[in-house]
GROMACS .gro file of C-alpha atoms in nm:
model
  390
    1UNK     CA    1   0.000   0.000   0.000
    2UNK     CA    2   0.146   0.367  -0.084
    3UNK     CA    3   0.213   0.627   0.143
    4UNK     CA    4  -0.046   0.809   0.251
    5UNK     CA    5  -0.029   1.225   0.075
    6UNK     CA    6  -0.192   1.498   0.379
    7UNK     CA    7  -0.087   1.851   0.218
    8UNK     CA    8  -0.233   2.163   0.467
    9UNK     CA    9  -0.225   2.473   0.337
   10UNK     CA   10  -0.115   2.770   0.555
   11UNK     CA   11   0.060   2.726   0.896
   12UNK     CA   12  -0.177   2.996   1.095
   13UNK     CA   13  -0.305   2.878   1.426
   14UNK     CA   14  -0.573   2.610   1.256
   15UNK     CA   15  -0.296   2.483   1.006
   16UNK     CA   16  -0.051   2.436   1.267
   17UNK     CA   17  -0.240   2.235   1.509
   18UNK     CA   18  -0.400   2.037   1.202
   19UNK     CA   19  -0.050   1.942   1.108
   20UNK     CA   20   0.098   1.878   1.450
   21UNK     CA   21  -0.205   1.659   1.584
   22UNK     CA   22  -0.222   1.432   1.259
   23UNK     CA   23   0.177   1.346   1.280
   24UNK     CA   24   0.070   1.238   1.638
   25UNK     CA   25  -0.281   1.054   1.536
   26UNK     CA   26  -0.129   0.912   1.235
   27UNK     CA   27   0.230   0.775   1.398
   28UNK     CA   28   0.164   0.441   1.326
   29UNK     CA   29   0.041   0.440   1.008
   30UNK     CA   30   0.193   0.530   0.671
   31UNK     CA   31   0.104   0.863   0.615
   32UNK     CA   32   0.338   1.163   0.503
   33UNK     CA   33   0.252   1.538   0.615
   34UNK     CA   34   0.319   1.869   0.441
   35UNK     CA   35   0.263   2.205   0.569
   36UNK     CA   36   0.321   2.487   0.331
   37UNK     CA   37   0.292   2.862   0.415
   38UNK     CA   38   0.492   3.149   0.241
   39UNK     CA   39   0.658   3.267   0.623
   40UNK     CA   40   0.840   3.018   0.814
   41UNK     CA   41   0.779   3.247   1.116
   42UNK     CA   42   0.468   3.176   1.305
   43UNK     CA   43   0.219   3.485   1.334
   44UNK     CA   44   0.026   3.535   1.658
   45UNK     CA   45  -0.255   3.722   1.504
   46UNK     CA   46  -0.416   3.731   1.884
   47UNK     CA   47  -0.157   3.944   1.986
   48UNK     CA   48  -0.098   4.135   1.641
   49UNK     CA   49  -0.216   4.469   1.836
   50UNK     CA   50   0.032   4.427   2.080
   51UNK     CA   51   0.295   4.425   1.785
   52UNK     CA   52   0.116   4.778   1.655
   53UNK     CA   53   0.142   4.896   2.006
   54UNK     CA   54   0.533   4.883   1.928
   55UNK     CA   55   0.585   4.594   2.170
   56UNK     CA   56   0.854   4.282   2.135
   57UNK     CA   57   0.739   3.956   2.104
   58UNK     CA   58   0.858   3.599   2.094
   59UNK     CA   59   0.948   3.454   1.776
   60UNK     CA   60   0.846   3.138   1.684
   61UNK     CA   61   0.990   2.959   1.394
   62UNK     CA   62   0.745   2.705   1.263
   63UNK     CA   63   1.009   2.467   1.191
   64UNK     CA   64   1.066   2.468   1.531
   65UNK     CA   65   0.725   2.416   1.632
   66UNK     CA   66   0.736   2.110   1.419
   67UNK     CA   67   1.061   1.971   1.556
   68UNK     CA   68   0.994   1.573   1.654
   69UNK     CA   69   0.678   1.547   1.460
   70UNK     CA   70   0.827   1.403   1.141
   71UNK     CA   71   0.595   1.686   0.944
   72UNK     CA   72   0.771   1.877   0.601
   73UNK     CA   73   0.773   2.203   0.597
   74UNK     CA   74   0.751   2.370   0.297
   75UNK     CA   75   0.833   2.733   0.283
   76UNK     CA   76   0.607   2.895  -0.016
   77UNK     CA   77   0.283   3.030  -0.178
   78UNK     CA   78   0.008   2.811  -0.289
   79UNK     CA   79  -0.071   2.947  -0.610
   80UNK     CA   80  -0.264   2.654  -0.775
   81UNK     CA   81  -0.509   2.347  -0.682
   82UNK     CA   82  -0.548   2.067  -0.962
   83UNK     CA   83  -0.864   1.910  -0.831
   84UNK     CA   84  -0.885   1.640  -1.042
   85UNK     CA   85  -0.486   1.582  -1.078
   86UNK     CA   86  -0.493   1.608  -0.696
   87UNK     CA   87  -0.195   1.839  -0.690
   88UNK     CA   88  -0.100   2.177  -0.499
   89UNK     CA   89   0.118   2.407  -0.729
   90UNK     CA   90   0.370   2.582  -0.464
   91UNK     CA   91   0.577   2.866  -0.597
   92UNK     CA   92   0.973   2.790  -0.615
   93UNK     CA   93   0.903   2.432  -0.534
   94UNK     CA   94   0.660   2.306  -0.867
   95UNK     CA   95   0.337   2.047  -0.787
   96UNK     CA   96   0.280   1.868  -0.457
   97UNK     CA   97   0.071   1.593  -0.502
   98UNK     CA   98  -0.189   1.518  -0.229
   99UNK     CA   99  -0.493   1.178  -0.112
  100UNK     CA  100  -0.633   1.450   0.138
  101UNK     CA  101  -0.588   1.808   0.112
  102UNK     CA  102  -0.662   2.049   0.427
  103UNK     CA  103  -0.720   2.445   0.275
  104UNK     CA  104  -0.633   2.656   0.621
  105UNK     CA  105  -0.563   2.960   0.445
  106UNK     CA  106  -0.734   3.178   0.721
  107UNK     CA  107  -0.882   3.560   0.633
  108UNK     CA  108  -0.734   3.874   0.638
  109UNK     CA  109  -0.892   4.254   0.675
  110UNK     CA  110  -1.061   4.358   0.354
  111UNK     CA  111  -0.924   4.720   0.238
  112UNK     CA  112  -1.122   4.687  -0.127
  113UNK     CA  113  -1.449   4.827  -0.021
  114UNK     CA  114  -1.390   5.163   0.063
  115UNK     CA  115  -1.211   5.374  -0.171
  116UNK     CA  116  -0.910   5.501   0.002
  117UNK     CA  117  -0.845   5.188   0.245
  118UNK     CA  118  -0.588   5.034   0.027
  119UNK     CA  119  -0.384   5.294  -0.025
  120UNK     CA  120  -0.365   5.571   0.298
  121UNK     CA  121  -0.469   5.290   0.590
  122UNK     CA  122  -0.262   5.014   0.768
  123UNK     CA  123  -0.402   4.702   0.843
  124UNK     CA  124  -0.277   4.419   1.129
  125UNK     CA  125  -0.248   4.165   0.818
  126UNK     CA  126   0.050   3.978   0.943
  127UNK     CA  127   0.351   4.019   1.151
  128UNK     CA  128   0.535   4.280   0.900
  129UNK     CA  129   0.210   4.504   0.867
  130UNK     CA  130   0.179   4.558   1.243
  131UNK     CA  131   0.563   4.621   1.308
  132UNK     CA  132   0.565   4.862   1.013
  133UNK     CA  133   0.260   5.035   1.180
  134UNK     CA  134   0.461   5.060   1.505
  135UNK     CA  135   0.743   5.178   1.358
  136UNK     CA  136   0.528   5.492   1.224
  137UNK     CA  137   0.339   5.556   1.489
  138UNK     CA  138   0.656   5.522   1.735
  139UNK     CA  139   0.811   5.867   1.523
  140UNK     CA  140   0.431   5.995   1.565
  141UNK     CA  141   0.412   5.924   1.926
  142UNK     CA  142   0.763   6.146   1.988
  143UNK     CA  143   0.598   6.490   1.843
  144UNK     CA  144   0.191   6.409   1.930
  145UNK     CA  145  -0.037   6.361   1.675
  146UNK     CA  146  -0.355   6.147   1.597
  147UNK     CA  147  -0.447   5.781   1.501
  148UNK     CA  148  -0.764   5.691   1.400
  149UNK     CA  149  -0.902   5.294   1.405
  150UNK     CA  150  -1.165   5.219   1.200
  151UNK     CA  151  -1.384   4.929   1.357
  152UNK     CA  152  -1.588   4.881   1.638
  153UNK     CA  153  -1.556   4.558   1.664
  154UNK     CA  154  -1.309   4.338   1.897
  155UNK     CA  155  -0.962   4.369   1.676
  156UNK     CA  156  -1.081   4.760   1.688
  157UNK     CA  157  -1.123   4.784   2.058
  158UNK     CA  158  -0.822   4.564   2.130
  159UNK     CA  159  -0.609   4.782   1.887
  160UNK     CA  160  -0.702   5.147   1.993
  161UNK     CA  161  -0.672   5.040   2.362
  162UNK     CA  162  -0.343   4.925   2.347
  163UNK     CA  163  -0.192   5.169   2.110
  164UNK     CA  164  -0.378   5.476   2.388
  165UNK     CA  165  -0.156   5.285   2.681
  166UNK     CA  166   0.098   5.271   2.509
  167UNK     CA  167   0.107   5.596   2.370
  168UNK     CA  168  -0.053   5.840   2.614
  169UNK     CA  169   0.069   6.159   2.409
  170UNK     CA  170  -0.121   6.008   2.076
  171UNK     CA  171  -0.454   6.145   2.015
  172UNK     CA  172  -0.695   5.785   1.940
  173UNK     CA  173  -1.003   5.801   1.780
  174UNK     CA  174  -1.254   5.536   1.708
  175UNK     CA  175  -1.476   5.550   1.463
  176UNK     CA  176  -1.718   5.272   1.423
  177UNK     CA  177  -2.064   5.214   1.274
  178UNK     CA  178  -2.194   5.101   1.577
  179UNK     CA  179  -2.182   5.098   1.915
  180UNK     CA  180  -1.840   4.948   2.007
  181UNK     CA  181  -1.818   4.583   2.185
  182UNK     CA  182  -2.235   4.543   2.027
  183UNK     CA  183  -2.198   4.158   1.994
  184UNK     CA  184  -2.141   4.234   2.427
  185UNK     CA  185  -2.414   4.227   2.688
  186UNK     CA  186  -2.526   4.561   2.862
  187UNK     CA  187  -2.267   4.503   3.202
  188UNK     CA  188  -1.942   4.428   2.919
  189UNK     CA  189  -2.011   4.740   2.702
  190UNK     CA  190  -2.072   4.927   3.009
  191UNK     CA  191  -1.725   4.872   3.132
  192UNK     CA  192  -1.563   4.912   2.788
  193UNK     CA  193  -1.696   5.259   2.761
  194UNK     CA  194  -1.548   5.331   3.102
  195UNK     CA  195  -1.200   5.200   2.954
  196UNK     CA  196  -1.223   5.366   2.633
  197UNK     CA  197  -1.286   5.706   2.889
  198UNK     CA  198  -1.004   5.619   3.138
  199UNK     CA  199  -0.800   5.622   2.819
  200UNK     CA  200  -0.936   5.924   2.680
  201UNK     CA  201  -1.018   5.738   2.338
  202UNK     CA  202  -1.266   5.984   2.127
  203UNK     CA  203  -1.550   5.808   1.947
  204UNK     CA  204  -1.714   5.865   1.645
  205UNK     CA  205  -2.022   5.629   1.622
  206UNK     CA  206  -2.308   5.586   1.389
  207UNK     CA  207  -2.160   5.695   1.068
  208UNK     CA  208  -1.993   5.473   0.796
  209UNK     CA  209  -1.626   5.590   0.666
  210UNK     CA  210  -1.700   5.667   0.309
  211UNK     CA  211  -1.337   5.746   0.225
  212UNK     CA  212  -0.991   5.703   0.371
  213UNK     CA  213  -0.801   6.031   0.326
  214UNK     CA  214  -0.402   6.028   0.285
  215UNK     CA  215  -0.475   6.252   0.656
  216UNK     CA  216  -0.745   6.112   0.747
  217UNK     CA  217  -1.078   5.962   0.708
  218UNK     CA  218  -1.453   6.114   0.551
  219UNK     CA  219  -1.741   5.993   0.682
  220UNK     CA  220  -2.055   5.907   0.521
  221UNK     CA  221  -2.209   6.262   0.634
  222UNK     CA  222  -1.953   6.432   0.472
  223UNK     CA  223  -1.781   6.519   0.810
  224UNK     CA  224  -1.355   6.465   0.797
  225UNK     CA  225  -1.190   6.334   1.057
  226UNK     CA  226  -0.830   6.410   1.078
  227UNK     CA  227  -0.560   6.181   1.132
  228UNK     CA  228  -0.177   6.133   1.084
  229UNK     CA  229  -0.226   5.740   1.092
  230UNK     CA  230  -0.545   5.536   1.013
  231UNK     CA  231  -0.551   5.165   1.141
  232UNK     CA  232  -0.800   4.983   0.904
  233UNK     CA  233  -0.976   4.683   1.156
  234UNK     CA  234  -1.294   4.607   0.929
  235UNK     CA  235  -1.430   4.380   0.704
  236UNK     CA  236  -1.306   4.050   0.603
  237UNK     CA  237  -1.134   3.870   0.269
  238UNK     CA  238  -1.028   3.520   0.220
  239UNK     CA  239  -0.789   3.363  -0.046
  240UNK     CA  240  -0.934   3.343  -0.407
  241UNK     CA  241  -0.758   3.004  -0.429
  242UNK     CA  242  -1.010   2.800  -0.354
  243UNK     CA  243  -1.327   2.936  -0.586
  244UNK     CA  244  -1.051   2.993  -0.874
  245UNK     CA  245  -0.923   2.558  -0.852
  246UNK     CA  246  -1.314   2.510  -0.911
  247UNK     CA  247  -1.398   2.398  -0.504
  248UNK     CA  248  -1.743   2.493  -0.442
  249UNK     CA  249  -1.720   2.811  -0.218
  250UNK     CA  250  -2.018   3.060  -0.098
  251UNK     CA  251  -2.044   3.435  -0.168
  252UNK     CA  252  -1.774   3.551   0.019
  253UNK     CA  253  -1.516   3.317  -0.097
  254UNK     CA  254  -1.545   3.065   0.183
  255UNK     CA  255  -1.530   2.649   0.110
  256UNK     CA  256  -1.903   2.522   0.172
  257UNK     CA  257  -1.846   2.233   0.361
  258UNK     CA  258  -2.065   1.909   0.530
  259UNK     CA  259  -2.124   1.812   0.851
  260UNK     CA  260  -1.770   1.712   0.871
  261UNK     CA  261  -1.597   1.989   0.739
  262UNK     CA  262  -1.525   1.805   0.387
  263UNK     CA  263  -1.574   2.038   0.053
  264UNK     CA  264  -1.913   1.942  -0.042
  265UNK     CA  265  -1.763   1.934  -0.374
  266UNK     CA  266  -1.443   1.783  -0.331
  267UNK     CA  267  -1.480   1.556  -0.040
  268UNK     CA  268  -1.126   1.448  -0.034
  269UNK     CA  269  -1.065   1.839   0.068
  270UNK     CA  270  -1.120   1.934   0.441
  271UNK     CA  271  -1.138   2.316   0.498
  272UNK     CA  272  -1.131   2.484   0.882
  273UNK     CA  273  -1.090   2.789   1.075
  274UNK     CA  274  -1.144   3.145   0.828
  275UNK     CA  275  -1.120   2.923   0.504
  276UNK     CA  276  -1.461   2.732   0.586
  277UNK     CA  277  -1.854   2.815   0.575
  278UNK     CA  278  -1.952   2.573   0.860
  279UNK     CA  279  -2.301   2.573   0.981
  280UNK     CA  280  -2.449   2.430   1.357
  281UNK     CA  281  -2.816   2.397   1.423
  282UNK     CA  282  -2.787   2.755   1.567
  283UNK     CA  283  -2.680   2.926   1.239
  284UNK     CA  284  -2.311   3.024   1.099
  285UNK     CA  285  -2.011   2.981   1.263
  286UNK     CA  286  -1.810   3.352   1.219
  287UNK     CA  287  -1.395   3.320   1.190
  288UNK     CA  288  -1.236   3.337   1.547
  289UNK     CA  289  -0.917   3.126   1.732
  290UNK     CA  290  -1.187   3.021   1.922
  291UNK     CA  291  -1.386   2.831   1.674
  292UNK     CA  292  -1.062   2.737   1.425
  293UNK     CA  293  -0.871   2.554   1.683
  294UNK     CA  294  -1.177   2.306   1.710
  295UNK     CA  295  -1.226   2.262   1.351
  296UNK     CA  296  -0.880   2.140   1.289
  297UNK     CA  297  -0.878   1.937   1.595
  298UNK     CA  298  -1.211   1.773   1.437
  299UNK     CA  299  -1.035   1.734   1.107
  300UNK     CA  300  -0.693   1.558   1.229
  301UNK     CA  301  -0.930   1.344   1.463
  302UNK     CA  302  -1.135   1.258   1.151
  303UNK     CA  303  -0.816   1.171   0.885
  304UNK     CA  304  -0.675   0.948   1.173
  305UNK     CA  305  -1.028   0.731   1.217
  306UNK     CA  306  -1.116   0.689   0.872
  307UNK     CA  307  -0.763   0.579   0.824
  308UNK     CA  308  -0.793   0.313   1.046
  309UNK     CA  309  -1.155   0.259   0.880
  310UNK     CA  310  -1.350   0.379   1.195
  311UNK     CA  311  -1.645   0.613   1.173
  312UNK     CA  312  -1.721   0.953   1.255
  313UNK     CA  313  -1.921   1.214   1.422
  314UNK     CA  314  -2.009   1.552   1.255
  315UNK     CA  315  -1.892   1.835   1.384
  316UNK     CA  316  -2.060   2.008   1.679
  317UNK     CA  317  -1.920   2.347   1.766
  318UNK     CA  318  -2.087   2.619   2.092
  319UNK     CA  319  -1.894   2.938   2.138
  320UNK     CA  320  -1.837   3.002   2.515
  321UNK     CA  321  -1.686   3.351   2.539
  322UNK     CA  322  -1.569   3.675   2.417
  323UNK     CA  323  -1.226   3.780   2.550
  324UNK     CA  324  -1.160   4.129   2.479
  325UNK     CA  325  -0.841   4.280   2.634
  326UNK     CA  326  -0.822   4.713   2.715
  327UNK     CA  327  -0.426   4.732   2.709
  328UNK     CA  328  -0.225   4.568   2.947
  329UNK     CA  329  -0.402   4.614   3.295
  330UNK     CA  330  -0.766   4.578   3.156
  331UNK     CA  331  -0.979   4.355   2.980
  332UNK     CA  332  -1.344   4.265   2.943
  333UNK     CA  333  -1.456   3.908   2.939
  334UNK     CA  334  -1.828   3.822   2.792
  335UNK     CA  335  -1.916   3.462   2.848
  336UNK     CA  336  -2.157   3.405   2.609
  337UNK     CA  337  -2.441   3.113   2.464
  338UNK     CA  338  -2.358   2.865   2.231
  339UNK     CA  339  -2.464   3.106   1.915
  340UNK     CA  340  -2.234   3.383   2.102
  341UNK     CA  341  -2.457   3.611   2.203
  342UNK     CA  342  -2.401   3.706   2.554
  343UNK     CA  343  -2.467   3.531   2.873
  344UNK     CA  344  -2.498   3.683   3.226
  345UNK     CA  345  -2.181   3.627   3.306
  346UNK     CA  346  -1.857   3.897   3.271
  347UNK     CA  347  -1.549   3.908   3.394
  348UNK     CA  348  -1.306   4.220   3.451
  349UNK     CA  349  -1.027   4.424   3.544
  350UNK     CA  350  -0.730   4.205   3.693
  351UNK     CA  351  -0.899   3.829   3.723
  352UNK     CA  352  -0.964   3.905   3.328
  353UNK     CA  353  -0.658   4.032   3.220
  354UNK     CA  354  -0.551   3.718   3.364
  355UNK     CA  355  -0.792   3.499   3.173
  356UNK     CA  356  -0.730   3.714   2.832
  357UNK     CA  357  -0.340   3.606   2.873
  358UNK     CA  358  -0.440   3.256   2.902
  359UNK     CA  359  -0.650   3.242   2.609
  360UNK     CA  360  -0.401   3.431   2.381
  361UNK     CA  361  -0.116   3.200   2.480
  362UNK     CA  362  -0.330   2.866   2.477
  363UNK     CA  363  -0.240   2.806   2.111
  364UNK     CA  364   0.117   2.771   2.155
  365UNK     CA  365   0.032   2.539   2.458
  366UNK     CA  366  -0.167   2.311   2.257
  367UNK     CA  367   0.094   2.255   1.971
  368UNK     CA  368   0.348   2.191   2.210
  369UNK     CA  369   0.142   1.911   2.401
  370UNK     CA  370  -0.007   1.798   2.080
  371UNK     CA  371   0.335   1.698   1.939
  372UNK     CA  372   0.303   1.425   2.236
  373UNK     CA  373  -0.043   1.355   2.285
  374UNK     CA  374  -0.417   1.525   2.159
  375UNK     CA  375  -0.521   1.779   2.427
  376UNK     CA  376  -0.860   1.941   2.454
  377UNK     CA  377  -0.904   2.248   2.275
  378UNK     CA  378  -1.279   2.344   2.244
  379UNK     CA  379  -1.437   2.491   2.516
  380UNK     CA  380  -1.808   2.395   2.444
  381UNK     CA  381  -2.001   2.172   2.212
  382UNK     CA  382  -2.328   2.380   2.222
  383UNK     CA  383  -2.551   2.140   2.415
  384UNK     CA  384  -2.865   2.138   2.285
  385UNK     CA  385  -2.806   2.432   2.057
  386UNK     CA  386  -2.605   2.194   1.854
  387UNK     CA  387  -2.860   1.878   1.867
  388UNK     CA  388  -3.156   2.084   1.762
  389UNK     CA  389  -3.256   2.106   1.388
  390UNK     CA  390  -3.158   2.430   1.230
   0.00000   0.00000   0.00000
């Protein structure tokens, strides 16, 4: 019997644990891994606002994360999928041929919608777009000056938070088409808005940016809000890859995929975390660590059993909280329901802070115990929520 072919595609947090918890499932049996991705640094993309904040962070050399696990790493872009030739066309390395394919190419922020975004605004797309957004806003920070973040949501609040502690001198301003922290319950948003004052973080709210400015941004109304450095946080992209190799993918780009996260088109192609539209009884699951972690869990578990000719379960998937951090000596946690809207419960100030740094370092824990046995890494199911017809 031949070897057994696994290519994954991208080494972000779902990539990386896919790869590193099949070479441990699969030990025994004859399989060979590959992991491409063009960096072989690993990004943390949790703590990417820390990075634009202008602080130093460990680096971790995928290779490194892969020592012991007998998985190849191949350093390179993905720039082709043969479906029916079952091959992956790599850049500087020609065609890797794959049995089973896992697409973990993750999102970035979108900066095509609003005219403007691509060219004057920064984005926290990847290690060297935050550091170069430090390194600006570092010579900013030394004469005063102004930086406005576009989005409300939690990359938003995370972002203008730290970069205001950080920065005392810099003017922050948050503009935001909504109310800031809206997917949080009453008691979360209420503290938020007390750490957003502490920090003296001015809001603009209720009006949609309808250009960004090479100084600053122009709201729908017409109104300009100045700026020496705009931090774009909104909207989402994924890789064309997939709907351009012919793999069935929805509106936005994403793979549509079955109850166990296999292409619906090409079931010999598993897609998690950003790259995949995966539905629970309770409606959509949206891209977060929180949910990608557990999908390429699921999908090593699932390679490994049918491999040994065992069955499977579908995928069941509850979100459990929202973990928000307000700089270094605040954050917000909103524990939520298994569709993530919020629950009763929130935690602050210290005891959260705490509970943020756990989260954002859990991923390295898990590849590290992974390489020597599987370790738990979804926090909730859904209960009911995910038994119950949709």
């Amino acid at each position: 019997m031949s070897t057994h072919r696994i290519v994954v595609l991208g080494a972000g947090y779902t990539g990386l644990l896919a790869a590193i918890r099949l070479s441990q499932r699969t030990r025994r049996l004859d399989v060979a891994i590959t992991l491409v991705d063009p960096s072989d640094r690993f990004t943390e993309r949790l703590r990417l606002h820390q990075v634009a904040a202008g602080q130093e962070l460990a680096v971790h050399r995928i290779p490194d994360l892969l020592a012991g696990t007998g998985v190849t790493f191949v350093r390179g872009r993905a720039s082709a999928i043969d479906t029916a030739a079952r091959t992956v066309r790599v850049d500087g390395h020609g065609d890797l041929a794959y049995d089973e394919l896992v697409y973990a190419l993750g999102s970035a922020t979108d900066t095509a919608t609003v005219p403007g975004a691509a060219e004057h605004a920064w984005t926290l797309n990847g290690g060297p777009a935050a550091h170069d957004f430090a390194v600006r806003l570092a010579g900013l920070a030394a004469t005063g000056g102004t930086v406005a973040v576009c989005g409300g949501g939690l990359t938003g609040i995370e972002a203008a938070t730290e970069i205001a502690e950080s920065h005392p001198g810099v003017r922050v301003v948050l503009i935001s088409a909504g109310e800031p922290g809206a997917m949080m319950g009453v008691s979360a948003r209420a503290h938020l808005g007390r750490a957003l004052d502490r920090l003296g973080i001015v809001r603009h709210l209720g009006q949609r940016v309808a250009r960004v400015l090479p100084a600053g941004v122009e709201l729908a109304d017409g109104a300009v809000v100045a700026a020496d450095l705009t931090l774009w946080t909104t909207g989402v992209r994924v890789s064309p890859l997939a709907a351009r190799s012919g793999i069935a993918t929805d509106a936005r780009g994403l793979v549509v995929v079955d109850e166990t996260l296999k292409s619906v088109s090409h079931p010999e192609i598993h897609a998690i975390g950003d790259a995949a539209a995966v539905r629970q009884a309770w409606g959509a699951v949206h891209g977060t660590c929180q949910s990608g972690l557990p999908t390429a869990a699921y999908t090593a578990d699932l390679i490994a059993r049918e491999l040994r000719g065992k069955t499977v379960r579908p995928f069941r998937f509850g979100y459990f909280h929202q973990p928000v951090s307000l700089g270094r000596r605040d954050a917000v946690i909103q524990f939520t329901r298994a569709d993530d809207t919020p629950g009763r419960f929130v935690l602050t100030g210290w005891a959260a802070c705490r509970y943020k740094e756990t989260v954002s370092s859990s991923p390295l824990t898990a590849f590290r115990v992974s390489r020597r046995m599987p370790m738990t890494v979804q926090l909730s199911k859904g209960g009911r929520a995910t038994r119950r017809r949709g």
